[in-house]
PDB file of C-alpha atoms in Angstrom:
ATOM      1  CA  ASP A 185     114.335 115.155  13.005  1.00  0.00           C
ATOM      2  CA  THR A 186     117.720 116.409  14.195  1.00  0.00           C
ATOM      3  CA  GLU A 187     116.408 119.243  16.267  1.00  0.00           C
ATOM      4  CA  VAL A 188     116.765 119.983  19.945  1.00  0.00           C
ATOM      5  CA  THR A 189     114.181 122.451  21.177  1.00  0.00           C
ATOM      6  CA  GLN A 190     114.399 124.606  24.274  1.00  0.00           C
ATOM      7  CA  THR A 191     111.814 126.723  26.006  1.00  0.00           C
ATOM      8  CA  PRO A 192     111.573 129.501  26.859  1.00  0.00           C
ATOM      9  CA  LYS A 193     113.912 131.431  24.564  1.00  0.00           C
ATOM     10  CA  HIS A 194     114.281 134.211  27.112  1.00  0.00           C
ATOM     11  CA  LEU A 195     113.613 134.259  30.837  1.00  0.00           C
ATOM     12  CA  VAL A 196     113.849 137.065  33.355  1.00  0.00           C
ATOM     13  CA  MET A 197     113.472 136.059  36.968  1.00  0.00           C
ATOM     14  CA  GLY A 198     113.969 137.534  40.381  1.00  0.00           C
ATOM     15  CA  MET A 199     116.216 135.978  42.968  1.00  0.00           C
ATOM     16  CA  THR A 200     113.268 134.565  44.886  1.00  0.00           C
ATOM     17  CA  ASN A 201     111.483 133.033  41.905  1.00  0.00           C
ATOM     18  CA  LYS A 202     111.235 129.408  40.905  1.00  0.00           C
ATOM     19  CA  LYS A 203     111.303 128.651  37.206  1.00  0.00           C
ATOM     20  CA  SER A 204     112.111 125.750  34.911  1.00  0.00           C
ATOM     21  CA  LEU A 205     113.922 125.414  31.607  1.00  0.00           C
ATOM     22  CA  LYS A 206     112.791 122.696  29.257  1.00  0.00           C
ATOM     23  CA  CYS A 207     114.573 120.750  26.557  1.00  0.00           C
ATOM     24  CA  GLU A 208     113.241 118.159  24.138  1.00  0.00           C
ATOM     25  CA  GLN A 209     114.709 115.920  21.438  1.00  0.00           C
ATOM     26  CA  HIS A 210     113.283 113.136  19.322  1.00  0.00           C
ATOM     27  CA  MET A 211     116.448 111.666  17.872  1.00  0.00           C
ATOM     28  CA  GLY A 212     116.439 108.694  20.210  1.00  0.00           C
ATOM     29  CA  HIS A 213     119.498 110.005  22.012  1.00  0.00           C
ATOM     30  CA  ARG A 214     119.923 108.604  25.491  1.00  0.00           C
ATOM     31  CA  ALA A 215     122.530 111.145  26.645  1.00  0.00           C
ATOM     32  CA  MET A 216     121.414 114.667  27.437  1.00  0.00           C
ATOM     33  CA  TYR A 217     123.402 117.614  28.727  1.00  0.00           C
ATOM     34  CA  TRP A 218     123.021 121.021  30.314  1.00  0.00           C
ATOM     35  CA  TYR A 219     125.651 123.662  29.670  1.00  0.00           C
ATOM     36  CA  LYS A 220     126.022 127.214  30.933  1.00  0.00           C
ATOM     37  CA  GLN A 221     127.617 129.789  28.682  1.00  0.00           C
ATOM     38  CA  LYS A 222     128.640 133.322  29.614  1.00  0.00           C
ATOM     39  CA  ALA A 223     129.220 135.946  26.952  1.00  0.00           C
ATOM     40  CA  LYS A 224     132.335 135.395  24.840  1.00  0.00           C
ATOM     41  CA  LYS A 225     133.176 132.190  26.738  1.00  0.00           C
ATOM     42  CA  PRO A 226     132.932 128.521  25.803  1.00  0.00           C
ATOM     43  CA  PRO A 227     130.095 126.376  27.162  1.00  0.00           C
ATOM     44  CA  GLU A 228     130.666 124.919  30.614  1.00  0.00           C
ATOM     45  CA  LEU A 229     129.243 121.506  31.321  1.00  0.00           C
ATOM     46  CA  MET A 230     126.781 121.387  34.220  1.00  0.00           C
ATOM     47  CA  PHE A 231     125.013 118.010  34.112  1.00  0.00           C
ATOM     48  CA  VAL A 232     124.930 114.846  32.046  1.00  0.00           C
ATOM     49  CA  TYR A 233     122.111 112.338  31.957  1.00  0.00           C
ATOM     50  CA  SER A 234     122.674 108.882  30.571  1.00  0.00           C
ATOM     51  CA  TYR A 235     119.672 106.600  30.128  1.00  0.00           C
ATOM     52  CA  GLU A 236     117.620 109.066  32.184  1.00  0.00           C
ATOM     53  CA  LYS A 237     119.990 108.828  35.135  1.00  0.00           C
ATOM     54  CA  LEU A 238     122.242 111.608  36.318  1.00  0.00           C
ATOM     55  CA  SER A 239     125.783 110.525  35.521  1.00  0.00           C
ATOM     56  CA  ILE A 240     127.752 113.748  35.861  1.00  0.00           C
ATOM     57  CA  ASN A 241     127.200 116.758  38.108  1.00  0.00           C
ATOM     58  CA  GLU A 242     130.008 119.254  37.685  1.00  0.00           C
ATOM     59  CA  SER A 243     129.710 120.509  41.268  1.00  0.00           C
ATOM     60  CA  VAL A 244     126.798 122.732  40.321  1.00  0.00           C
ATOM     61  CA  PRO A 245     125.121 124.668  43.177  1.00  0.00           C
ATOM     62  CA  SER A 246     121.920 123.103  44.470  1.00  0.00           C
ATOM     63  CA  ARG A 247     119.877 126.080  43.293  1.00  0.00           C
ATOM     64  CA  PHE A 248     120.061 124.305  39.924  1.00  0.00           C
ATOM     65  CA  SER A 249     118.149 121.037  39.944  1.00  0.00           C
ATOM     66  CA  PRO A 250     118.054 118.873  36.821  1.00  0.00           C
ATOM     67  CA  GLU A 251     115.399 116.342  35.977  1.00  0.00           C
ATOM     68  CA  CYS A 252     115.031 113.840  33.156  1.00  0.00           C
ATOM     69  CA  PRO A 253     111.430 112.612  33.210  1.00  0.00           C
ATOM     70  CA  ASN A 254     111.819 110.466  30.083  1.00  0.00           C
ATOM     71  CA  SER A 255     114.220 109.788  27.263  1.00  0.00           C
ATOM     72  CA  SER A 256     113.076 112.822  25.263  1.00  0.00           C
ATOM     73  CA  LEU A 257     112.812 115.477  27.920  1.00  0.00           C
ATOM     74  CA  LEU A 258     115.258 117.293  30.135  1.00  0.00           C
ATOM     75  CA  ASN A 259     114.376 119.998  32.631  1.00  0.00           C
ATOM     76  CA  LEU A 260     116.437 122.382  34.686  1.00  0.00           C
ATOM     77  CA  HIS A 261     114.665 123.713  37.756  1.00  0.00           C
ATOM     78  CA  LEU A 262     115.871 127.045  39.041  1.00  0.00           C
ATOM     79  CA  HIS A 263     115.386 128.436  42.520  1.00  0.00           C
ATOM     80  CA  ALA A 264     116.915 131.317  44.450  1.00  0.00           C
ATOM     81  CA  LEU A 265     119.340 132.182  41.695  1.00  0.00           C
ATOM     82  CA  GLN A 266     121.962 134.894  41.889  1.00  0.00           C
ATOM     83  CA  PRO A 267     122.615 137.659  39.333  1.00  0.00           C
ATOM     84  CA  GLU A 268     125.861 135.898  38.364  1.00  0.00           C
ATOM     85  CA  ASP A 269     123.752 132.975  37.149  1.00  0.00           C
ATOM     86  CA  SER A 270     122.605 135.113  34.234  1.00  0.00           C
ATOM     87  CA  ALA A 271     123.819 133.330  31.109  1.00  0.00           C
ATOM     88  CA  LEU A 272     122.798 131.328  28.052  1.00  0.00           C
ATOM     89  CA  TYR A 273     121.745 127.832  29.086  1.00  0.00           C
ATOM     90  CA  LEU A 274     122.228 125.243  26.410  1.00  0.00           C
ATOM     91  CA  CYS A 275     120.810 121.767  26.199  1.00  0.00           C
ATOM     92  CA  ALA A 276     122.420 119.093  24.059  1.00  0.00           C
ATOM     93  CA  SER A 277     121.907 115.441  23.253  1.00  0.00           C
ATOM     94  CA  SER A 278     123.957 112.641  21.784  1.00  0.00           C
ATOM     95  CA  GLN A 279     124.192 108.908  21.446  1.00  0.00           C
ATOM     96  CA  VAL A 280     125.432 107.132  24.539  1.00  0.00           C
ATOM     97  CA  GLY A 281     128.697 105.269  24.661  1.00  0.00           C
ATOM     98  CA  LYS A 282     130.107 106.431  21.323  1.00  0.00           C
ATOM     99  CA  ARG A 283     133.275 108.440  21.789  1.00  0.00           C
ATOM    100  CA  GLU A 284     132.784 109.925  18.324  1.00  0.00           C
ATOM    101  CA  ALA A 285     129.206 110.969  18.941  1.00  0.00           C
ATOM    102  CA  GLU A 286     128.548 114.559  18.009  1.00  0.00           C
ATOM    103  CA  GLN A 287     126.399 116.589  20.305  1.00  0.00           C
ATOM    104  CA  TYR A 288     123.295 118.301  18.989  1.00  0.00           C
ATOM    105  CA  PHE A 289     122.584 121.596  20.689  1.00  0.00           C
ATOM    106  CA  GLY A 290     119.390 123.493  21.199  1.00  0.00           C
ATOM    107  CA  PRO A 291     119.212 127.259  20.608  1.00  0.00           C
ATOM    108  CA  GLY A 292     119.471 127.975  24.307  1.00  0.00           C
ATOM    109  CA  THR A 293     117.543 129.908  26.917  1.00  0.00           C
ATOM    110  CA  ARG A 294     118.844 133.391  27.671  1.00  0.00           C
ATOM    111  CA  LEU A 295     118.410 133.774  31.435  1.00  0.00           C
ATOM    112  CA  THR A 296     118.571 137.094  33.254  1.00  0.00           C
ATOM    113  CA  VAL A 297     118.423 137.110  37.046  1.00  0.00           C
ATOM    114  CA  THR A 298     117.454 140.463  38.559  1.00  0.00           C
TER     115      THR A 298
ATOM    116  CA  SER B 220     137.901 121.733  32.639  1.00  0.00           C
ATOM    117  CA  GLN B 221     138.686 123.519  29.410  1.00  0.00           C
ATOM    118  CA  GLN B 222     141.257 121.436  27.617  1.00  0.00           C
ATOM    119  CA  GLY B 223     141.141 122.572  24.060  1.00  0.00           C
ATOM    120  CA  GLU B 224     142.491 126.048  23.701  1.00  0.00           C
ATOM    121  CA  GLU B 225     142.517 128.216  20.629  1.00  0.00           C
ATOM    122  CA  ASP B 226     144.700 131.175  20.083  1.00  0.00           C
ATOM    123  CA  PRO B 227     142.440 133.880  21.584  1.00  0.00           C
ATOM    124  CA  GLN B 228     141.976 135.899  18.438  1.00  0.00           C
ATOM    125  CA  ALA B 229     139.231 137.635  16.582  1.00  0.00           C
ATOM    126  CA  LEU B 230     139.585 137.318  12.847  1.00  0.00           C
ATOM    127  CA  SER B 231     138.153 139.799  10.386  1.00  0.00           C
ATOM    128  CA  ILE B 232     138.389 138.932   6.700  1.00  0.00           C
ATOM    129  CA  GLN B 233     136.861 139.858   3.379  1.00  0.00           C
ATOM    130  CA  GLU B 234     134.353 137.600   1.720  1.00  0.00           C
ATOM    131  CA  GLY B 235     136.126 135.105  -0.524  1.00  0.00           C
ATOM    132  CA  GLU B 236     139.267 134.956   1.597  1.00  0.00           C
ATOM    133  CA  ASN B 237     140.305 131.943   3.625  1.00  0.00           C
ATOM    134  CA  ALA B 238     139.999 131.859   7.412  1.00  0.00           C
ATOM    135  CA  THR B 239     142.327 129.800   9.561  1.00  0.00           C
ATOM    136  CA  MET B 240     142.063 129.231  13.283  1.00  0.00           C
ATOM    137  CA  ASN B 241     144.060 127.061  15.632  1.00  0.00           C
ATOM    138  CA  CYS B 242     143.453 124.947  18.672  1.00  0.00           C
ATOM    139  CA  SER B 243     145.813 123.384  21.175  1.00  0.00           C
ATOM    140  CA  TYR B 244     145.095 120.860  23.874  1.00  0.00           C
ATOM    141  CA  LYS B 245     146.928 119.230  26.733  1.00  0.00           C
ATOM    142  CA  THR B 246     146.037 115.570  27.176  1.00  0.00           C
ATOM    143  CA  SER B 247     145.629 112.485  25.018  1.00  0.00           C
ATOM    144  CA  ILE B 248     142.499 112.585  22.955  1.00  0.00           C
ATOM    145  CA  ASN B 249     140.210 110.144  21.207  1.00  0.00           C
ATOM    146  CA  ASN B 250     138.961 112.789  18.811  1.00  0.00           C
ATOM    147  CA  LEU B 251     138.690 116.515  18.287  1.00  0.00           C
ATOM    148  CA  GLN B 252     135.562 118.260  17.070  1.00  0.00           C
ATOM    149  CA  TRP B 253     134.868 121.737  15.749  1.00  0.00           C
ATOM    150  CA  TYR B 254     131.615 123.550  16.435  1.00  0.00           C
ATOM    151  CA  ARG B 255     130.223 126.819  15.124  1.00  0.00           C
ATOM    152  CA  GLN B 256     128.035 129.178  17.130  1.00  0.00           C
ATOM    153  CA  ASN B 257     126.160 132.049  15.584  1.00  0.00           C
ATOM    154  CA  SER B 258     125.625 134.976  17.918  1.00  0.00           C
ATOM    155  CA  GLY B 259     123.699 133.937  20.999  1.00  0.00           C
ATOM    156  CA  ARG B 260     122.542 130.675  19.470  1.00  0.00           C
ATOM    157  CA  GLY B 261     123.254 126.966  19.937  1.00  0.00           C
ATOM    158  CA  LEU B 262     126.342 125.240  18.683  1.00  0.00           C
ATOM    159  CA  VAL B 263     126.422 123.310  15.430  1.00  0.00           C
ATOM    160  CA  HIS B 264     128.784 120.421  14.896  1.00  0.00           C
ATOM    161  CA  LEU B 265     131.028 120.981  11.885  1.00  0.00           C
ATOM    162  CA  ILE B 266     133.551 118.205  11.684  1.00  0.00           C
ATOM    163  CA  LEU B 267     135.256 115.499  13.741  1.00  0.00           C
ATOM    164  CA  ILE B 268     138.790 114.243  13.341  1.00  0.00           C
ATOM    165  CA  ARG B 269     140.016 111.088  15.037  1.00  0.00           C
ATOM    166  CA  SER B 270     143.325 110.912  16.832  1.00  0.00           C
ATOM    167  CA  ASN B 271     144.744 108.616  14.137  1.00  0.00           C
ATOM    168  CA  GLU B 272     143.796 111.003  11.323  1.00  0.00           C
ATOM    169  CA  ARG B 273     145.930 113.907  10.159  1.00  0.00           C
ATOM    170  CA  GLU B 274     143.606 115.746   7.834  1.00  0.00           C
ATOM    171  CA  LYS B 275     139.943 115.791   7.004  1.00  0.00           C
ATOM    172  CA  HIS B 276     137.789 117.716   4.565  1.00  0.00           C
ATOM    173  CA  SER B 277     134.122 118.550   4.541  1.00  0.00           C
ATOM    174  CA  GLY B 278     132.932 120.945   1.868  1.00  0.00           C
ATOM    175  CA  ARG B 279     134.806 124.220   2.402  1.00  0.00           C
ATOM    176  CA  LEU B 280     136.240 123.023   5.712  1.00  0.00           C
ATOM    177  CA  ARG B 281     139.645 121.502   6.172  1.00  0.00           C
ATOM    178  CA  VAL B 282     140.812 120.277   9.558  1.00  0.00           C
ATOM    179  CA  THR B 283     144.292 119.136  10.449  1.00  0.00           C
ATOM    180  CA  LEU B 284     145.454 117.390  13.579  1.00  0.00           C
ATOM    181  CA  ASP B 285     148.989 117.095  14.868  1.00  0.00           C
ATOM    182  CA  THR B 286     148.950 114.843  17.905  1.00  0.00           C
ATOM    183  CA  SER B 287     152.686 115.256  18.472  1.00  0.00           C
ATOM    184  CA  LYS B 288     152.126 118.996  18.963  1.00  0.00           C
ATOM    185  CA  LYS B 289     148.661 118.521  20.453  1.00  0.00           C
ATOM    186  CA  SER B 290     147.213 121.026  18.043  1.00  0.00           C
ATOM    187  CA  SER B 291     144.576 121.329  15.346  1.00  0.00           C
ATOM    188  CA  SER B 292     143.641 123.896  12.758  1.00  0.00           C
ATOM    189  CA  LEU B 293     140.406 124.682  10.989  1.00  0.00           C
ATOM    190  CA  LEU B 294     140.516 126.273   7.558  1.00  0.00           C
ATOM    191  CA  ILE B 295     137.418 127.725   5.940  1.00  0.00           C
ATOM    192  CA  THR B 296     138.011 128.373   2.264  1.00  0.00           C
ATOM    193  CA  ALA B 297     136.252 131.004   0.164  1.00  0.00           C
ATOM    194  CA  SER B 298     134.544 132.507   3.185  1.00  0.00           C
ATOM    195  CA  ARG B 299     131.042 133.896   3.035  1.00  0.00           C
ATOM    196  CA  ALA B 300     129.246 136.455   5.181  1.00  0.00           C
ATOM    197  CA  ALA B 301     127.218 133.568   6.621  1.00  0.00           C
ATOM    198  CA  ASP B 302     130.431 132.115   8.066  1.00  0.00           C
ATOM    199  CA  THR B 303     130.500 134.967  10.581  1.00  0.00           C
ATOM    200  CA  ALA B 304     130.353 133.150  13.918  1.00  0.00           C
ATOM    201  CA  SER B 305     132.357 131.890  16.860  1.00  0.00           C
ATOM    202  CA  TYR B 306     134.224 128.648  16.303  1.00  0.00           C
ATOM    203  CA  PHE B 307     135.097 126.273  19.133  1.00  0.00           C
ATOM    204  CA  CYS B 308     137.221 123.202  19.169  1.00  0.00           C
ATOM    205  CA  ALA B 309     136.319 120.493  21.665  1.00  0.00           C
ATOM    206  CA  THR B 310     138.236 117.382  22.618  1.00  0.00           C
ATOM    207  CA  VAL B 311     137.069 113.985  23.785  1.00  0.00           C
ATOM    208  CA  PRO B 312     139.642 112.352  26.058  1.00  0.00           C
ATOM    209  CA  TYR B 313     141.307 109.077  25.208  1.00  0.00           C
ATOM    210  CA  TYR B 314     140.434 107.710  28.631  1.00  0.00           C
ATOM    211  CA  GLY B 315     137.457 108.296  30.847  1.00  0.00           C
ATOM    212  CA  ASN B 316     134.048 109.601  29.953  1.00  0.00           C
ATOM    213  CA  ASN B 317     132.967 111.182  26.702  1.00  0.00           C
ATOM    214  CA  ARG B 318     132.512 114.718  27.914  1.00  0.00           C
ATOM    215  CA  LEU B 319     133.564 117.475  25.536  1.00  0.00           C
ATOM    216  CA  ALA B 320     136.213 119.898  26.721  1.00  0.00           C
ATOM    217  CA  PHE B 321     135.705 123.161  24.858  1.00  0.00           C
ATOM    218  CA  GLY B 322     138.397 125.641  23.979  1.00  0.00           C
ATOM    219  CA  LYS B 323     138.076 129.400  24.228  1.00  0.00           C
ATOM    220  CA  GLY B 324     136.713 130.000  20.764  1.00  0.00           C
ATOM    221  CA  ASN B 325     137.572 132.238  17.838  1.00  0.00           C
ATOM    222  CA  GLN B 326     135.339 135.026  16.641  1.00  0.00           C
ATOM    223  CA  VAL B 327     135.342 135.237  12.850  1.00  0.00           C
ATOM    224  CA  VAL B 328     133.801 138.176  11.014  1.00  0.00           C
ATOM    225  CA  VAL B 329     133.454 137.936   7.249  1.00  0.00           C
ATOM    226  CA  ILE B 330     132.927 141.312   5.628  1.00  0.00           C
ATOM    227  CA  PRO B 331     130.752 141.239   2.502  1.00  0.00           C
TER     228      PRO B 331
END
Protein backbone atom coordinates (compact mmCIF):
# COMPACT_ATOMS: atom_id res chain seq x y z
CA ASP A 1 0.00 0.00 0.00
CA THR A 2 1.71 3.17 -1.22
CA GLU A 3 -1.08 5.51 -0.33
CA VAL A 4 -1.16 8.49 1.97
CA THR A 5 -4.67 9.45 2.97
CA GLN A 6 -5.83 12.82 4.24
CA THR A 7 -9.10 13.89 5.78
CA PRO A 8 -11.10 15.94 5.27
CA LYS A 9 -10.77 16.74 1.57
CA HIS A 10 -12.26 20.18 2.08
CA LEU A 11 -12.63 22.29 5.20
CA VAL A 12 -14.23 25.67 5.73
CA MET A 13 -13.68 27.23 9.11
CA GLY A 14 -14.17 30.54 10.81
CA MET A 15 -11.35 32.41 12.46
CA THR A 16 -12.50 31.37 15.92
CA ASN A 17 -12.91 27.67 15.17
CA LYS A 18 -10.70 24.79 16.18
CA LYS A 19 -10.30 22.00 13.67
CA SER A 20 -7.84 19.23 12.87
CA LEU A 21 -6.42 17.79 9.68
CA LYS A 22 -5.52 14.13 9.65
CA CYS A 23 -3.01 12.13 7.67
CA GLU A 24 -2.36 8.40 7.61
CA GLN A 25 0.12 6.08 5.91
CA HIS A 26 0.85 2.38 6.22
CA MET A 27 4.11 2.15 4.33
CA GLY A 28 6.20 1.93 7.48
CA HIS A 29 7.66 5.36 6.85
CA ARG A 30 9.06 7.01 9.94
CA ALA A 31 9.33 10.52 8.47
CA MET A 32 6.17 12.53 7.97
CA TYR A 33 5.71 16.06 6.70
CA TRP A 34 3.20 18.88 6.53
CA TYR A 35 3.35 21.30 3.62
CA LYS A 36 1.28 24.37 2.79
CA GLN A 37 0.64 25.20 -0.83
CA LYS A 38 -0.94 28.37 -2.21
CA ALA A 39 -2.39 28.46 -5.70
CA LYS A 40 0.19 28.31 -8.48
CA LYS A 41 3.05 28.08 -5.96
CA PRO A 42 5.30 25.22 -4.88
CA PRO A 43 4.70 23.45 -1.56
CA GLU A 44 6.24 25.12 1.47
CA LEU A 45 7.52 22.89 4.22
CA MET A 46 5.90 23.47 7.61
CA PHE A 47 6.86 20.57 9.88
CA VAL A 48 8.84 17.35 9.79
CA TYR A 49 8.44 14.44 12.16
CA SER A 50 11.12 11.80 12.43
CA TYR A 51 10.42 8.71 14.51
CA GLU A 52 7.33 10.46 15.89
CA LYS A 53 9.36 13.40 17.16
CA LEU A 54 9.21 16.89 15.76
CA SER A 55 12.52 17.50 14.02
CA ILE A 56 11.82 20.56 11.90
CA ASN A 57 9.49 23.50 12.50
CA GLU A 58 9.87 26.06 9.75
CA SER A 59 8.95 28.96 12.04
CA VAL A 60 5.26 28.21 11.64
CA PRO A 61 2.84 30.35 13.70
CA SER A 62 1.58 28.70 16.87
CA ARG A 63 -1.98 28.66 15.55
CA PHE A 64 -0.79 25.54 13.71
CA SER A 65 -0.01 22.71 16.09
CA PRO A 66 1.25 19.38 14.74
CA GLU A 67 0.95 16.05 16.48
CA CYS A 68 2.25 12.59 15.64
CA PRO A 69 0.41 10.14 17.89
CA ASN A 70 2.01 7.06 16.31
CA SER A 71 4.13 6.02 13.37
CA SER A 72 1.16 5.94 10.99
CA LEU A 73 -0.71 9.07 11.92
CA LEU A 74 -0.04 12.76 11.66
CA ASN A 75 -2.40 15.52 12.73
CA LEU A 76 -2.39 19.25 12.26
CA HIS A 77 -4.47 21.13 14.80
CA LEU A 78 -5.76 24.50 13.70
CA HIS A 79 -6.91 27.32 15.95
CA ALA A 80 -7.64 31.00 15.40
CA LEU A 81 -6.54 30.92 11.79
CA GLN A 82 -6.42 33.92 9.50
CA PRO A 83 -7.90 34.20 5.99
CA GLU A 84 -4.36 34.15 4.56
CA ASP A 85 -4.00 30.62 5.94
CA SER A 86 -6.41 29.42 3.27
CA ALA A 87 -4.45 26.96 1.14
CA LEU A 88 -3.99 23.31 0.20
CA TYR A 89 -2.37 21.43 3.07
CA LEU A 90 -0.38 18.43 1.99
CA CYS A 91 0.90 15.57 4.07
CA ALA A 92 3.79 13.42 2.92
CA SER A 93 5.83 10.52 4.21
CA SER A 94 9.17 8.95 3.43
CA GLN A 95 11.84 6.67 4.77
CA VAL A 96 14.08 8.25 7.37
CA GLY A 97 17.75 8.85 6.81
CA LYS A 98 17.87 8.07 3.09
CA ARG A 99 18.88 11.11 1.07
CA GLU A 100 17.38 9.49 -2.02
CA ALA A 101 14.05 8.73 -0.39
CA GLU A 102 11.12 9.89 -2.44
CA GLN A 103 8.26 11.50 -0.63
CA TYR A 104 4.76 10.12 -0.99
CA PHE A 105 2.09 12.78 -0.87
CA GLY A 106 -1.52 12.64 0.12
CA PRO A 107 -4.21 14.36 -1.97
CA GLY A 108 -4.35 17.30 0.40
CA THR A 109 -6.96 19.16 2.39
CA ARG A 110 -8.31 22.32 0.78
CA LEU A 111 -8.73 24.76 3.67
CA THR A 112 -10.77 27.95 3.47
CA VAL A 113 -10.73 30.34 6.42
CA THR A 114 -13.64 32.79 6.48
CA SER B 1 13.82 28.14 1.15
CA GLN B 2 13.07 27.48 -2.49
CA GLN B 3 16.29 26.38 -4.09
CA GLY B 4 15.29 24.68 -7.26
CA GLU B 5 13.93 27.14 -9.74
CA GLU B 6 12.37 26.43 -13.09
CA ASP B 7 11.97 28.88 -15.85
CA PRO B 8 8.54 30.31 -14.91
CA GLN B 9 6.71 29.22 -18.02
CA ALA B 10 3.44 27.68 -18.97
CA LEU B 11 3.75 25.26 -21.83
CA SER B 12 0.92 24.41 -24.18
CA ILE B 13 1.53 21.64 -26.70
CA GLN B 14 -0.36 19.28 -28.96
CA GLU B 15 -0.77 15.65 -28.04
CA GLY B 16 2.13 13.62 -29.42
CA GLU B 17 4.63 16.46 -29.18
CA ASN B 18 7.51 16.52 -26.73
CA ALA B 19 7.50 18.77 -23.67
CA THR B 20 10.70 20.11 -22.16
CA MET B 21 11.04 22.05 -18.94
CA ASN B 22 14.07 23.29 -17.07
CA CYS B 23 15.17 23.72 -13.51
CA SER B 24 18.08 25.59 -11.98
CA TYR B 25 19.35 25.51 -8.44
CA LYS B 26 21.93 27.32 -6.35
CA THR B 27 23.75 25.03 -3.94
CA SER B 28 25.43 21.64 -3.99
CA ILE B 29 22.96 18.82 -4.17
CA ASN B 30 22.84 15.14 -3.33
CA ASN B 31 20.03 14.52 -5.80
CA LEU B 32 17.31 16.21 -7.77
CA GLN B 33 13.77 14.90 -8.06
CA TRP B 34 10.87 15.73 -10.34
CA TYR B 35 7.27 15.63 -9.15
CA ARG B 36 3.99 16.00 -11.00
CA GLN B 37 0.87 17.58 -9.55
CA ASN B 38 -2.51 17.33 -11.18
CA SER B 39 -4.78 20.28 -10.49
CA GLY B 40 -5.37 20.72 -6.78
CA ARG B 41 -4.09 17.26 -5.93
CA GLY B 42 -1.06 15.75 -4.21
CA LEU B 43 2.34 15.46 -5.79
CA VAL B 44 3.55 12.27 -7.42
CA HIS B 45 7.22 11.41 -7.59
CA LEU B 46 8.37 10.90 -11.17
CA ILE B 47 12.10 10.40 -11.22
CA LEU B 48 15.26 10.99 -9.19
CA ILE B 49 18.70 11.74 -10.55
CA ARG B 50 21.80 11.61 -8.38
CA SER B 51 24.44 14.30 -8.45
CA ASN B 52 26.92 11.92 -10.10
CA GLU B 53 24.50 11.02 -12.90
CA ARG B 54 24.07 13.01 -16.10
CA GLU B 55 21.02 11.44 -17.64
CA LYS B 56 18.25 9.12 -16.61
CA HIS B 57 15.26 7.60 -18.36
CA SER B 58 11.99 6.26 -17.08
CA GLY B 59 9.39 5.35 -19.66
CA ARG B 60 8.59 8.52 -21.61
CA LEU B 61 10.59 10.67 -19.20
CA ARG B 62 14.15 11.76 -19.72
CA VAL B 63 15.98 13.81 -17.11
CA THR B 64 19.35 15.44 -17.51
CA LEU B 65 21.52 17.02 -14.86
CA ASP B 66 24.39 19.42 -15.37
CA THR B 67 26.00 20.05 -12.00
CA SER B 68 28.51 22.50 -13.48
CA LYS B 69 25.60 24.72 -14.55
CA LYS B 70 23.42 23.70 -11.61
CA SER B 71 20.56 22.89 -13.93
CA SER B 72 18.30 20.02 -14.91
CA SER B 73 15.77 19.38 -17.63
CA LEU B 74 12.78 17.10 -17.85
CA LEU B 75 11.65 15.87 -21.24
CA ILE B 76 8.31 14.14 -21.72
CA THR B 77 8.16 12.43 -25.09
CA ALA B 78 5.01 11.74 -27.08
CA SER B 79 2.86 13.73 -24.68
CA ARG B 80 -0.67 12.71 -23.83
CA ALA B 81 -3.63 14.70 -22.53
CA ALA B 82 -3.12 12.95 -19.19
CA ASP B 83 0.29 14.62 -18.90
CA THR B 84 -1.47 17.94 -18.32
CA ALA B 85 -0.22 18.97 -14.87
CA SER B 86 2.23 21.12 -12.98
CA TYR B 87 5.77 19.79 -12.78
CA PHE B 88 8.13 20.67 -9.93
CA CYS B 89 11.77 19.96 -9.48
CA ALA B 90 13.02 19.55 -5.93
CA THR B 91 16.57 19.29 -4.66
CA VAL B 92 18.04 17.49 -1.68
CA PRO B 93 21.14 19.28 -0.38
CA TYR B 94 24.54 17.64 -0.30
CA TYR B 95 24.95 18.63 3.33
CA GLY B 96 22.45 18.93 6.12
CA ASN B 97 19.02 17.43 6.41
CA ASN B 98 17.02 15.72 3.71
CA ARG B 99 14.36 18.34 3.22
CA LEU B 100 13.18 18.93 -0.33
CA ALA B 101 13.56 22.41 -1.75
CA PHE B 102 10.91 22.86 -4.43
CA GLY B 103 11.19 25.06 -7.47
CA LYS B 104 8.44 27.25 -8.85
CA GLY B 105 6.89 24.69 -11.14
CA ASN B 106 5.89 24.53 -14.78
CA GLN B 107 2.32 24.28 -15.94
CA VAL B 108 2.02 21.96 -18.93
CA VAL B 109 -1.17 21.72 -20.97
CA VAL B 110 -1.43 18.98 -23.56
CA ILE B 111 -4.15 19.63 -26.10
CA PRO B 112 -5.84 16.50 -27.45
